[in-house]
């Protein structure tokens, strides 16, 4: 009487549940297939990169990290007819900083300041700039430069350089000329005999 259900409701209920179950089973299978396909693609790419083309990627990485720098030869001297030096190149070193590699600018500035002849308060902003290339000093004696190199701070590099000096004084400067920052003669005998 009141507890009986209509025959049409009884017939639809079990088949509706099985249809939903079949749909969910199909979705799970499809998801598993897509997931398996993605795993195969990723593993295939890993094999391609790490096994098949590994030598090519190693070469490209080495080329990206290696940079050839041509160091110019020491510029020759200019002498008078008696053999006295009028203009000479004196070997010096340039101290450069890669401020991206410097982790403690204050500590490094305090250690470098007495060696390169600059105040630590001047060096801290230079070491914190984050430009990648910061010349700290252009002409430092080789003895002091070796002390800077001995500190072995990451990001601080000592590069050979030279400075042009006139041991006999500056009286002949207009005739001798000058050397520009690139090491080329920019006037006088320096330019003539470049």
PDB file of C-alpha atoms in Angstrom:
ATOM      1  CA  UNK A   1       0.000   0.000   0.000  1.00  0.00           C
ATOM      2  CA  UNK A   2       1.839   3.095   1.150  1.00  0.00           C
ATOM      3  CA  UNK A   3       5.315   1.504   1.239  1.00  0.00           C
ATOM      4  CA  UNK A   4       5.340   0.252  -2.291  1.00  0.00           C
ATOM      5  CA  UNK A   5       7.176   2.097  -4.991  1.00  0.00           C
ATOM      6  CA  UNK A   6       5.977   2.567  -8.495  1.00  0.00           C
ATOM      7  CA  UNK A   7       7.284  -0.133 -10.876  1.00  0.00           C
ATOM      8  CA  UNK A   8       8.739   2.455 -13.234  1.00  0.00           C
ATOM      9  CA  UNK A   9      10.963   3.912 -10.459  1.00  0.00           C
ATOM     10  CA  UNK A  10      12.268   0.489  -9.471  1.00  0.00           C
ATOM     11  CA  UNK A  11      13.259  -0.352 -13.012  1.00  0.00           C
ATOM     12  CA  UNK A  12      15.213   2.827 -13.671  1.00  0.00           C
ATOM     13  CA  UNK A  13      17.201   3.007 -10.465  1.00  0.00           C
ATOM     14  CA  UNK A  14      19.628   0.058 -10.869  1.00  0.00           C
ATOM     15  CA  UNK A  15      20.317   0.701 -14.553  1.00  0.00           C
ATOM     16  CA  UNK A  16      20.985   4.436 -13.907  1.00  0.00           C
ATOM     17  CA  UNK A  17      23.582   3.553 -11.299  1.00  0.00           C
ATOM     18  CA  UNK A  18      25.369   1.123 -13.608  1.00  0.00           C
ATOM     19  CA  UNK A  19      25.372   3.678 -16.435  1.00  0.00           C
ATOM     20  CA  UNK A  20      26.973   6.272 -14.121  1.00  0.00           C
ATOM     21  CA  UNK A  21      29.527   3.678 -13.036  1.00  0.00           C
ATOM     22  CA  UNK A  22      30.364   2.875 -16.675  1.00  0.00           C
ATOM     23  CA  UNK A  23      30.813   6.572 -17.469  1.00  0.00           C
ATOM     24  CA  UNK A  24      33.133   7.045 -14.453  1.00  0.00           C
ATOM     25  CA  UNK A  25      35.106   3.933 -15.434  1.00  0.00           C
ATOM     26  CA  UNK A  26      35.554   5.285 -18.952  1.00  0.00           C
ATOM     27  CA  UNK A  27      36.671   8.684 -17.614  1.00  0.00           C
ATOM     28  CA  UNK A  28      39.182   7.068 -15.252  1.00  0.00           C
ATOM     29  CA  UNK A  29      40.552   4.926 -18.105  1.00  0.00           C
ATOM     30  CA  UNK A  30      40.807   7.981 -20.361  1.00  0.00           C
ATOM     31  CA  UNK A  31      42.563   9.936 -17.603  1.00  0.00           C
ATOM     32  CA  UNK A  32      44.997   7.045 -17.044  1.00  0.00           C
ATOM     33  CA  UNK A  33      45.717   6.847 -20.766  1.00  0.00           C
ATOM     34  CA  UNK A  34      46.354  10.586 -20.983  1.00  0.00           C
ATOM     35  CA  UNK A  35      48.568  10.411 -17.885  1.00  0.00           C
ATOM     36  CA  UNK A  36      50.498   7.419 -19.275  1.00  0.00           C
ATOM     37  CA  UNK A  37      50.946   9.264 -22.582  1.00  0.00           C
ATOM     38  CA  UNK A  38      52.290  12.354 -20.786  1.00  0.00           C
ATOM     39  CA  UNK A  39      54.719  10.216 -18.767  1.00  0.00           C
ATOM     40  CA  UNK A  40      55.962   8.589 -21.996  1.00  0.00           C
ATOM     41  CA  UNK A  41      56.424  12.043 -23.585  1.00  0.00           C
ATOM     42  CA  UNK A  42      58.377  13.341 -20.576  1.00  0.00           C
ATOM     43  CA  UNK A  43      60.572  10.222 -20.386  1.00  0.00           C
ATOM     44  CA  UNK A  44      61.156  10.424 -24.137  1.00  0.00           C
ATOM     45  CA  UNK A  45      62.229  14.077 -23.833  1.00  0.00           C
ATOM     46  CA  UNK A  46      64.559  13.221 -20.935  1.00  0.00           C
ATOM     47  CA  UNK A  47      66.196  10.460 -22.990  1.00  0.00           C
ATOM     48  CA  UNK A  48      66.524  12.885 -25.911  1.00  0.00           C
ATOM     49  CA  UNK A  49      68.149  15.609 -23.806  1.00  0.00           C
ATOM     50  CA  UNK A  50      70.298  13.492 -21.478  1.00  0.00           C
ATOM     51  CA  UNK A  51      71.338  10.623 -23.755  1.00  0.00           C
ATOM     52  CA  UNK A  52      70.886  11.344 -27.447  1.00  0.00           C
ATOM     53  CA  UNK A  53      71.796  15.080 -27.581  1.00  0.00           C
ATOM     54  CA  UNK A  54      73.805  15.395 -24.347  1.00  0.00           C
ATOM     55  CA  UNK A  55      77.085  16.197 -26.133  1.00  0.00           C
ATOM     56  CA  UNK A  56      75.450  19.016 -28.085  1.00  0.00           C
ATOM     57  CA  UNK A  57      73.973  20.563 -24.934  1.00  0.00           C
ATOM     58  CA  UNK A  58      77.325  20.260 -23.130  1.00  0.00           C
ATOM     59  CA  UNK A  59      79.058  22.099 -25.999  1.00  0.00           C
ATOM     60  CA  UNK A  60      76.441  24.848 -25.964  1.00  0.00           C
ATOM     61  CA  UNK A  61      76.740  25.241 -22.189  1.00  0.00           C
ATOM     62  CA  UNK A  62      80.528  25.431 -22.388  1.00  0.00           C
ATOM     63  CA  UNK A  63      80.355  28.051 -25.147  1.00  0.00           C
ATOM     64  CA  UNK A  64      77.894  30.086 -23.118  1.00  0.00           C
ATOM     65  CA  UNK A  65      80.068  30.025 -19.999  1.00  0.00           C
ATOM     66  CA  UNK A  66      83.461  30.416 -21.687  1.00  0.00           C
ATOM     67  CA  UNK A  67      84.586  33.721 -23.078  1.00  0.00           C
ATOM     68  CA  UNK A  68      87.876  34.328 -24.817  1.00  0.00           C
ATOM     69  CA  UNK A  69      89.618  37.514 -23.800  1.00  0.00           C
ATOM     70  CA  UNK A  70      92.511  38.813 -25.880  1.00  0.00           C
ATOM     71  CA  UNK A  71      95.156  40.375 -23.684  1.00  0.00           C
ATOM     72  CA  UNK A  72      97.166  42.966 -25.563  1.00  0.00           C
ATOM     73  CA  UNK A  73     100.940  42.831 -25.416  1.00  0.00           C
ATOM     74  CA  UNK A  74     102.798  45.373 -23.315  1.00  0.00           C
ATOM     75  CA  UNK A  75     103.289  48.538 -25.374  1.00  0.00           C
ATOM     76  CA  UNK A  76     106.886  49.228 -26.356  1.00  0.00           C
ATOM     77  CA  UNK A  77     108.919  52.080 -24.927  1.00  0.00           C
ATOM     78  CA  UNK A  78     109.997  55.321 -26.577  1.00  0.00           C
ATOM     79  CA  UNK A  79     113.651  56.294 -26.068  1.00  0.00           C
ATOM     80  CA  UNK A  80     115.758  59.308 -26.965  1.00  0.00           C
ATOM     81  CA  UNK A  81     118.913  58.991 -29.063  1.00  0.00           C
ATOM     82  CA  UNK A  82     121.036  58.444 -25.964  1.00  0.00           C
ATOM     83  CA  UNK A  83     118.860  55.458 -24.957  1.00  0.00           C
ATOM     84  CA  UNK A  84     117.056  57.181 -22.053  1.00  0.00           C
ATOM     85  CA  UNK A  85     113.438  56.161 -21.622  1.00  0.00           C
ATOM     86  CA  UNK A  86     110.928  58.891 -22.475  1.00  0.00           C
ATOM     87  CA  UNK A  87     107.776  56.788 -22.255  1.00  0.00           C
ATOM     88  CA  UNK A  88     107.342  53.239 -20.915  1.00  0.00           C
ATOM     89  CA  UNK A  89     104.577  50.807 -20.132  1.00  0.00           C
ATOM     90  CA  UNK A  90     104.625  49.581 -16.561  1.00  0.00           C
ATOM     91  CA  UNK A  91     102.797  46.329 -15.815  1.00  0.00           C
ATOM     92  CA  UNK A  92      99.875  46.873 -13.459  1.00  0.00           C
ATOM     93  CA  UNK A  93      96.672  45.016 -12.698  1.00  0.00           C
ATOM     94  CA  UNK A  94      93.031  45.993 -12.849  1.00  0.00           C
ATOM     95  CA  UNK A  95      90.673  44.779 -10.119  1.00  0.00           C
ATOM     96  CA  UNK A  96      87.182  43.951 -11.360  1.00  0.00           C
ATOM     97  CA  UNK A  97      84.111  42.843  -9.439  1.00  0.00           C
ATOM     98  CA  UNK A  98      81.132  40.803 -10.561  1.00  0.00           C
ATOM     99  CA  UNK A  99      78.744  42.134  -7.952  1.00  0.00           C
ATOM    100  CA  UNK A 100      76.197  39.372  -8.611  1.00  0.00           C
ATOM    101  CA  UNK A 101      78.652  36.921  -7.029  1.00  0.00           C
ATOM    102  CA  UNK A 102      79.463  39.064  -3.998  1.00  0.00           C
ATOM    103  CA  UNK A 103      77.513  37.938  -0.953  1.00  0.00           C
ATOM    104  CA  UNK A 104      79.008  40.188   1.751  1.00  0.00           C
ATOM    105  CA  UNK A 105      79.760  43.626   0.239  1.00  0.00           C
ATOM    106  CA  UNK A 106      80.652  45.301   3.544  1.00  0.00           C
ATOM    107  CA  UNK A 107      83.057  42.537   4.608  1.00  0.00           C
ATOM    108  CA  UNK A 108      84.762  42.459   1.206  1.00  0.00           C
ATOM    109  CA  UNK A 109      84.928  46.260   0.969  1.00  0.00           C
ATOM    110  CA  UNK A 110      86.665  46.460   4.357  1.00  0.00           C
ATOM    111  CA  UNK A 111      89.210  43.824   3.294  1.00  0.00           C
ATOM    112  CA  UNK A 112      89.847  45.361  -0.151  1.00  0.00           C
ATOM    113  CA  UNK A 113      89.989  49.042   0.867  1.00  0.00           C
ATOM    114  CA  UNK A 114      93.536  49.174   2.271  1.00  0.00           C
ATOM    115  CA  UNK A 115      94.912  47.122  -0.615  1.00  0.00           C
ATOM    116  CA  UNK A 116      93.457  49.153  -3.481  1.00  0.00           C
ATOM    117  CA  UNK A 117      93.657  52.581  -1.854  1.00  0.00           C
ATOM    118  CA  UNK A 118      89.942  53.339  -1.675  1.00  0.00           C
ATOM    119  CA  UNK A 119      87.666  53.827   1.297  1.00  0.00           C
ATOM    120  CA  UNK A 120      85.324  51.010   2.287  1.00  0.00           C
ATOM    121  CA  UNK A 121      82.408  53.467   2.208  1.00  0.00           C
ATOM    122  CA  UNK A 122      83.194  54.078  -1.476  1.00  0.00           C
ATOM    123  CA  UNK A 123      83.471  50.359  -2.291  1.00  0.00           C
ATOM    124  CA  UNK A 124      80.249  49.125  -0.620  1.00  0.00           C
ATOM    125  CA  UNK A 125      77.909  50.820  -3.161  1.00  0.00           C
ATOM    126  CA  UNK A 126      80.082  49.562  -6.034  1.00  0.00           C
ATOM    127  CA  UNK A 127      79.928  45.989  -4.736  1.00  0.00           C
ATOM    128  CA  UNK A 128      76.145  46.220  -4.208  1.00  0.00           C
ATOM    129  CA  UNK A 129      75.212  47.722  -7.599  1.00  0.00           C
ATOM    130  CA  UNK A 130      74.262  44.462  -9.421  1.00  0.00           C
ATOM    131  CA  UNK A 131      75.480  45.427 -12.859  1.00  0.00           C
ATOM    132  CA  UNK A 132      77.760  42.402 -13.355  1.00  0.00           C
ATOM    133  CA  UNK A 133      80.916  44.359 -14.189  1.00  0.00           C
ATOM    134  CA  UNK A 134      82.426  46.911 -11.844  1.00  0.00           C
ATOM    135  CA  UNK A 135      86.039  48.108 -12.224  1.00  0.00           C
ATOM    136  CA  UNK A 136      87.246  48.827  -8.685  1.00  0.00           C
ATOM    137  CA  UNK A 137      90.713  50.129  -9.619  1.00  0.00           C
ATOM    138  CA  UNK A 138      92.405  50.402 -13.023  1.00  0.00           C
ATOM    139  CA  UNK A 139      96.132  50.582 -12.258  1.00  0.00           C
ATOM    140  CA  UNK A 140      97.200  48.677  -9.161  1.00  0.00           C
ATOM    141  CA  UNK A 141     100.752  47.529  -8.552  1.00  0.00           C
ATOM    142  CA  UNK A 142     101.297  43.847  -9.192  1.00  0.00           C
ATOM    143  CA  UNK A 143     102.381  43.318  -5.567  1.00  0.00           C
ATOM    144  CA  UNK A 144      99.123  44.700  -4.181  1.00  0.00           C
ATOM    145  CA  UNK A 145      97.136  42.896  -6.871  1.00  0.00           C
ATOM    146  CA  UNK A 146      98.620  39.561  -5.805  1.00  0.00           C
ATOM    147  CA  UNK A 147      97.421  40.299  -2.249  1.00  0.00           C
ATOM    148  CA  UNK A 148      93.928  41.015  -3.599  1.00  0.00           C
ATOM    149  CA  UNK A 149      94.003  37.741  -5.551  1.00  0.00           C
ATOM    150  CA  UNK A 150      95.148  35.885  -2.411  1.00  0.00           C
ATOM    151  CA  UNK A 151      91.943  36.959  -0.646  1.00  0.00           C
ATOM    152  CA  UNK A 152      90.085  34.745  -3.169  1.00  0.00           C
ATOM    153  CA  UNK A 153      86.764  36.556  -2.858  1.00  0.00           C
ATOM    154  CA  UNK A 154      84.152  35.171  -5.221  1.00  0.00           C
ATOM    155  CA  UNK A 155      83.362  37.751  -7.871  1.00  0.00           C
ATOM    156  CA  UNK A 156      86.614  39.722  -7.460  1.00  0.00           C
ATOM    157  CA  UNK A 157      89.025  39.237 -10.362  1.00  0.00           C
ATOM    158  CA  UNK A 158      92.505  40.592 -11.047  1.00  0.00           C
ATOM    159  CA  UNK A 159      93.234  41.233 -14.747  1.00  0.00           C
ATOM    160  CA  UNK A 160      96.659  42.164 -16.134  1.00  0.00           C
ATOM    161  CA  UNK A 161      96.911  45.721 -17.395  1.00  0.00           C
ATOM    162  CA  UNK A 162      99.564  48.378 -17.935  1.00  0.00           C
ATOM    163  CA  UNK A 163     100.080  52.058 -17.303  1.00  0.00           C
ATOM    164  CA  UNK A 164     102.017  54.448 -19.496  1.00  0.00           C
ATOM    165  CA  UNK A 165     104.579  56.522 -17.571  1.00  0.00           C
ATOM    166  CA  UNK A 166     107.140  59.166 -18.504  1.00  0.00           C
ATOM    167  CA  UNK A 167     110.267  58.506 -16.371  1.00  0.00           C
ATOM    168  CA  UNK A 168     112.043  61.620 -17.670  1.00  0.00           C
ATOM    169  CA  UNK A 169     109.117  63.898 -16.830  1.00  0.00           C
ATOM    170  CA  UNK A 170     106.348  65.486 -18.828  1.00  0.00           C
ATOM    171  CA  UNK A 171     108.393  68.061 -20.772  1.00  0.00           C
ATOM    172  CA  UNK A 172     108.241  66.018 -23.999  1.00  0.00           C
ATOM    173  CA  UNK A 173     104.538  65.097 -23.613  1.00  0.00           C
ATOM    174  CA  UNK A 174     103.329  67.182 -26.587  1.00  0.00           C
ATOM    175  CA  UNK A 175     105.798  65.411 -28.862  1.00  0.00           C
ATOM    176  CA  UNK A 176     105.354  61.963 -27.329  1.00  0.00           C
ATOM    177  CA  UNK A 177     101.572  62.148 -27.422  1.00  0.00           C
ATOM    178  CA  UNK A 178      99.278  59.972 -25.367  1.00  0.00           C
ATOM    179  CA  UNK A 179      97.710  56.534 -25.203  1.00  0.00           C
ATOM    180  CA  UNK A 180      93.933  56.206 -24.916  1.00  0.00           C
ATOM    181  CA  UNK A 181      92.037  53.810 -22.642  1.00  0.00           C
ATOM    182  CA  UNK A 182      92.070  51.107 -25.317  1.00  0.00           C
ATOM    183  CA  UNK A 183      95.888  51.169 -25.353  1.00  0.00           C
ATOM    184  CA  UNK A 184      96.159  52.834 -28.763  1.00  0.00           C
ATOM    185  CA  UNK A 185      98.299  55.853 -29.498  1.00  0.00           C
ATOM    186  CA  UNK A 186      96.088  58.940 -29.747  1.00  0.00           C
ATOM    187  CA  UNK A 187      98.610  61.592 -30.656  1.00  0.00           C
ATOM    188  CA  UNK A 188     102.285  62.393 -31.214  1.00  0.00           C
ATOM    189  CA  UNK A 189     104.869  59.619 -31.512  1.00  0.00           C
ATOM    190  CA  UNK A 190     102.539  57.229 -29.691  1.00  0.00           C
ATOM    191  CA  UNK A 191     100.080  57.442 -32.597  1.00  0.00           C
ATOM    192  CA  UNK A 192     102.773  57.537 -35.304  1.00  0.00           C
ATOM    193  CA  UNK A 193     104.454  54.341 -34.078  1.00  0.00           C
ATOM    194  CA  UNK A 194     101.297  52.628 -32.880  1.00  0.00           C
TER     195      UNK A 194
END
